[in-house]
Short mmCIF file of C-alpha atoms in Angstrom, two decimals:
data_model
loop_
_atom_site.label_atom_id
_atom_site.label_comp_id
_atom_site.label_asym_id
_atom_site.label_seq_id
_atom_site.Cartn_x
_atom_site.Cartn_y
_atom_site.Cartn_z
CA GLY A 265 -21.67 26.65 -15.82
CA GLU A 266 -21.55 25.57 -12.22
CA SER A 267 -19.02 27.32 -10.04
CA VAL A 268 -17.73 27.82 -6.57
CA GLY A 269 -17.77 31.35 -5.20
CA LEU A 270 -16.84 33.24 -2.08
CA HIS A 271 -18.77 36.01 -0.32
CA LEU A 272 -15.90 38.18 0.92
CA PRO A 273 -12.77 38.98 -1.08
CA THR A 274 -10.84 40.32 1.96
CA LEU A 275 -11.19 39.62 5.66
CA SER A 276 -9.22 41.64 8.21
CA VAL A 277 -8.98 40.40 11.79
CA GLN A 278 -6.93 41.03 14.90
CA GLU A 279 -4.51 38.46 16.19
CA GLY A 280 -6.27 36.13 18.58
CA ASP A 281 -9.70 36.60 17.00
CA ASN A 282 -11.59 33.78 15.39
CA SER A 283 -11.92 34.00 11.60
CA ILE A 284 -14.73 32.69 9.45
CA ILE A 285 -14.33 32.38 5.70
CA ASN A 286 -17.37 31.48 3.66
CA CYS A 287 -17.92 29.76 0.35
CA ALA A 288 -20.98 29.05 -1.77
CA TYR A 289 -21.06 26.22 -4.24
CA SER A 290 -23.64 25.48 -6.89
CA ASN A 291 -22.94 21.93 -8.06
CA SER A 292 -25.24 19.81 -5.94
CA ALA A 293 -23.53 16.67 -7.26
CA SER A 294 -20.21 17.57 -5.61
CA ASP A 295 -19.50 15.30 -2.68
CA TYR A 296 -16.06 16.45 -1.62
CA PHE A 297 -14.80 19.83 -0.51
CA ILE A 298 -11.37 21.12 0.37
CA TRP A 299 -9.96 24.29 1.85
CA TYR A 300 -6.55 25.44 0.66
CA LYS A 301 -4.24 28.13 1.97
CA GLN A 302 -2.04 29.94 -0.51
CA GLU A 303 0.73 32.26 0.62
CA SER A 304 2.24 34.76 -1.73
CA GLY A 305 4.42 33.11 -4.36
CA LYS A 306 3.60 29.60 -3.23
CA GLY A 307 1.38 26.74 -4.27
CA PRO A 308 -1.90 25.84 -2.56
CA GLN A 309 -1.48 24.07 0.74
CA PHE A 310 -4.11 21.59 1.87
CA ILE A 311 -5.80 22.63 5.13
CA ILE A 312 -8.80 20.43 5.67
CA ASP A 313 -11.41 18.52 3.70
CA ILE A 314 -14.92 17.29 4.23
CA ARG A 315 -17.15 14.80 2.46
CA SER A 316 -20.81 15.41 1.80
CA ASN A 317 -21.91 12.78 4.32
CA MET A 318 -20.57 15.02 7.10
CA ASP A 319 -21.66 18.42 8.45
CA LYS A 320 -18.58 19.31 10.40
CA ARG A 321 -14.96 18.35 10.62
CA GLN A 322 -12.29 19.65 12.94
CA GLY A 323 -8.58 19.92 12.61
CA GLN A 324 -5.92 21.74 14.51
CA ARG A 325 -7.36 25.24 15.07
CA VAL A 326 -9.57 24.84 12.01
CA THR A 327 -13.12 23.66 11.54
CA VAL A 328 -14.99 23.18 8.29
CA LEU A 329 -18.78 23.31 8.25
CA LEU A 330 -20.89 22.06 5.38
CA ASN A 331 -24.52 23.03 4.89
CA LYS A 332 -25.81 21.05 1.94
CA THR A 333 -29.28 22.55 2.18
CA VAL A 334 -28.04 25.99 1.18
CA LYS A 335 -24.87 24.77 -0.54
CA HIS A 336 -22.61 26.62 1.84
CA LEU A 337 -19.16 25.85 3.16
CA SER A 338 -17.22 27.70 5.82
CA LEU A 339 -13.76 27.59 7.31
CA GLN A 340 -13.33 28.66 10.90
CA ILE A 341 -9.86 29.47 12.20
CA ALA A 342 -9.54 29.74 15.95
CA ALA A 343 -7.14 32.18 17.61
CA THR A 344 -5.98 33.59 14.30
CA GLN A 345 -2.26 34.27 14.07
CA PRO A 346 -0.24 36.54 11.75
CA GLY A 347 1.05 33.40 10.05
CA ASP A 348 -2.49 32.65 8.96
CA SER A 349 -2.42 35.64 6.64
CA ALA A 350 -2.89 34.25 3.14
CA VAL A 351 -5.50 33.70 0.45
CA TYR A 352 -7.91 30.89 1.22
CA PHE A 353 -9.65 28.90 -1.48
CA CYS A 354 -12.47 26.44 -1.26
CA ALA A 355 -12.63 23.75 -3.91
CA GLU A 356 -15.18 21.11 -4.79
CA GLY A 357 -14.82 17.74 -6.41
CA PHE A 358 -15.97 14.16 -6.49
CA THR A 359 -14.69 11.29 -4.40
CA ALA A 360 -15.48 8.88 -7.21
CA GLY A 361 -13.36 10.69 -9.72
CA PHE A 362 -9.85 11.95 -10.06
CA GLN A 363 -8.62 15.21 -8.67
CA LYS A 364 -10.44 17.58 -11.03
CA LEU A 365 -11.20 20.30 -8.57
CA VAL A 366 -13.24 23.44 -9.13
CA PHE A 367 -11.76 26.32 -7.14
CA GLY A 368 -13.43 29.43 -5.85
CA THR A 369 -11.98 32.90 -6.40
CA GLY A 370 -10.39 33.16 -2.96
CA THR A 371 -10.59 35.25 0.21
CA ARG A 372 -7.61 37.19 1.43
CA LEU A 373 -7.20 36.96 5.20
CA LEU A 374 -5.19 39.76 6.81
CA VAL A 375 -4.23 39.29 10.45
CA SER A 376 -3.03 42.32 12.38
CA PRO A 377 -0.79 41.90 15.43
CA ASN B 161 11.18 13.24 0.50
CA ALA B 162 11.04 16.08 -1.96
CA GLY B 163 7.65 17.47 -2.83
CA VAL B 164 6.31 18.27 -6.27
CA MET B 165 9.07 20.12 -8.09
CA GLN B 166 8.31 22.65 -10.77
CA ASN B 167 10.76 24.57 -12.88
CA PRO B 168 11.45 27.17 -13.77
CA ARG B 169 9.83 29.17 -10.98
CA HIS B 170 9.67 32.23 -13.19
CA LEU B 171 9.65 32.32 -16.97
CA VAL B 172 9.58 35.35 -19.24
CA ARG B 173 8.75 34.92 -22.89
CA ARG B 174 8.14 37.31 -25.73
CA ARG B 175 4.94 37.04 -27.71
CA GLY B 176 5.23 34.27 -30.27
CA GLN B 177 7.84 32.26 -28.40
CA GLU B 178 7.36 28.85 -26.86
CA ALA B 179 7.11 28.16 -23.14
CA ARG B 180 7.98 24.80 -21.62
CA LEU B 181 7.02 24.18 -18.02
CA ARG B 182 8.27 21.13 -16.17
CA CYS B 183 6.82 19.19 -13.28
CA SER B 184 8.42 16.34 -11.40
CA PRO B 185 5.86 14.58 -9.21
CA MET B 186 6.52 13.38 -5.72
CA LYS B 187 8.42 10.12 -5.51
CA GLY B 188 6.05 7.23 -6.05
CA HIS B 189 3.35 9.38 -7.65
CA SER B 190 2.27 8.47 -11.16
CA HIS B 191 -0.58 10.95 -11.67
CA VAL B 192 -0.04 14.57 -12.58
CA TYR B 193 -2.50 17.44 -12.83
CA TRP B 194 -1.92 20.89 -14.28
CA TYR B 195 -3.85 23.95 -13.15
CA ARG B 196 -3.66 27.57 -14.26
CA GLN B 197 -4.17 30.54 -11.98
CA LEU B 198 -4.79 34.02 -13.32
CA PRO B 199 -4.04 36.97 -10.99
CA GLU B 200 -6.59 37.30 -8.20
CA GLU B 201 -8.45 34.18 -9.31
CA GLY B 202 -8.72 30.57 -8.24
CA LEU B 203 -7.01 27.69 -9.96
CA LYS B 204 -8.56 26.25 -13.11
CA PHE B 205 -8.07 22.61 -14.04
CA MET B 206 -6.28 22.05 -17.33
CA VAL B 207 -5.23 18.44 -17.77
CA TYR B 208 -4.78 15.13 -15.96
CA LEU B 209 -2.05 12.73 -17.04
CA GLN B 210 -0.73 9.37 -16.09
CA LYS B 211 2.55 8.03 -17.38
CA GLU B 212 2.38 8.15 -21.20
CA ASN B 213 -1.38 8.82 -21.15
CA ILE B 214 -3.59 11.88 -21.18
CA ILE B 215 -6.64 10.99 -19.14
CA ASP B 216 -8.59 14.25 -19.23
CA GLU B 217 -7.66 17.41 -21.09
CA SER B 218 -11.04 19.10 -20.89
CA GLY B 219 -9.51 22.24 -19.40
CA MET B 220 -6.84 22.71 -22.02
CA PRO B 221 -7.26 25.43 -24.64
CA LYS B 222 -7.87 23.87 -28.03
CA GLU B 223 -4.85 25.45 -29.67
CA ARG B 224 -1.21 26.09 -28.75
CA PHE B 225 -1.32 24.11 -25.49
CA SER B 226 -0.12 20.53 -25.07
CA ALA B 227 0.97 18.32 -22.21
CA GLU B 228 2.86 15.11 -21.85
CA PHE B 229 4.08 12.82 -19.10
CA PRO B 230 6.64 10.47 -20.59
CA LYS B 231 7.71 7.16 -19.16
CA GLU B 232 10.93 8.76 -18.01
CA GLY B 233 11.37 12.34 -16.91
CA PRO B 234 9.08 15.13 -15.82
CA SER B 235 5.68 16.12 -17.11
CA ILE B 236 5.87 18.97 -19.61
CA LEU B 237 3.27 21.65 -20.27
CA ARG B 238 4.07 23.29 -23.58
CA ILE B 239 2.61 26.54 -24.79
CA GLN B 240 3.38 27.50 -28.38
CA GLN B 241 3.28 31.02 -29.77
CA VAL B 242 2.56 32.55 -26.39
CA VAL B 243 0.30 35.59 -26.11
CA ARG B 244 -0.05 38.06 -23.25
CA GLY B 245 -3.21 36.30 -22.07
CA ASP B 246 -1.11 33.23 -21.26
CA SER B 247 0.57 35.15 -18.44
CA ALA B 248 -0.40 33.27 -15.30
CA ALA B 249 0.85 30.95 -12.62
CA TYR B 250 0.82 27.31 -13.66
CA PHE B 251 0.62 24.73 -10.90
CA CYS B 252 1.21 21.05 -11.00
CA ALA B 253 -0.15 18.55 -8.50
CA SER B 254 0.53 14.85 -8.14
CA ASP B 255 -0.87 11.88 -6.34
CA ALA B 256 -0.39 8.16 -6.20
CA GLN B 257 -3.70 6.76 -7.27
CA GLY B 258 -5.67 9.42 -9.07
CA ALA B 259 -8.95 8.84 -7.35
CA LYS B 260 -7.93 9.84 -3.86
CA VAL B 261 -8.07 13.58 -3.96
CA THR B 262 -6.76 14.00 -0.44
CA GLU B 263 -3.38 12.70 -1.46
CA ALA B 264 -2.69 15.34 -4.10
CA PHE B 265 0.12 17.81 -3.41
CA PHE B 266 0.81 21.01 -5.29
CA GLY B 267 4.14 22.35 -6.45
CA GLN B 268 5.26 25.95 -6.01
CA GLY B 269 4.21 26.86 -9.52
CA THR B 270 5.78 28.46 -12.57
CA ARG B 271 4.94 32.10 -13.09
CA LEU B 272 4.86 32.82 -16.79
CA THR B 273 5.09 36.40 -17.97
CA VAL B 274 4.59 37.16 -21.64
CA VAL B 275 6.00 40.50 -22.73
#
């Protein structure tokens, strides 16, 4: 079946560096994508979303890029902080439907002081 | 304004017992979603409910699992005759209108351990 996957299971960076987390999706019909942050023992926390009619969206210290040609999604975190250490998931869905999201496996981000 | 409340946070059951997981949506939210997360994996959709209605249960195992969202009280995910493979974190999310995915908020989850 169609699925969302990530390239790197673990990403280690130094505090202050920029982090890039990547995600590949295979359902070309998906028109909505979300990045979630999940800290140990907690539920997923919404970070940023993007719709398929956009290529880029910026938030506070985060940017999501969408490349529909190669079905690729990335999350960029500027000036990474120790508090950013968590597992990051991308998820895909449909704006026309209810919240039935397909999640990727996740990338663990480790930020060293 | 309290967020999505799930309880218990941790639940231990012996094989063959029943597990009941509860989810109280955010105030004003009438749509509830249940997801399951196995260790080191992403969340998998299980079921979508509105008050007194199951809208989509395409992610629910065919046997032993059931869900309800009564007119009054929390949504309940019930797992009968649990097996070790049911050990996972179960997350509930809620939103106000169902179709607006950006408004869905997740609870802290219930971690079920079957021994």
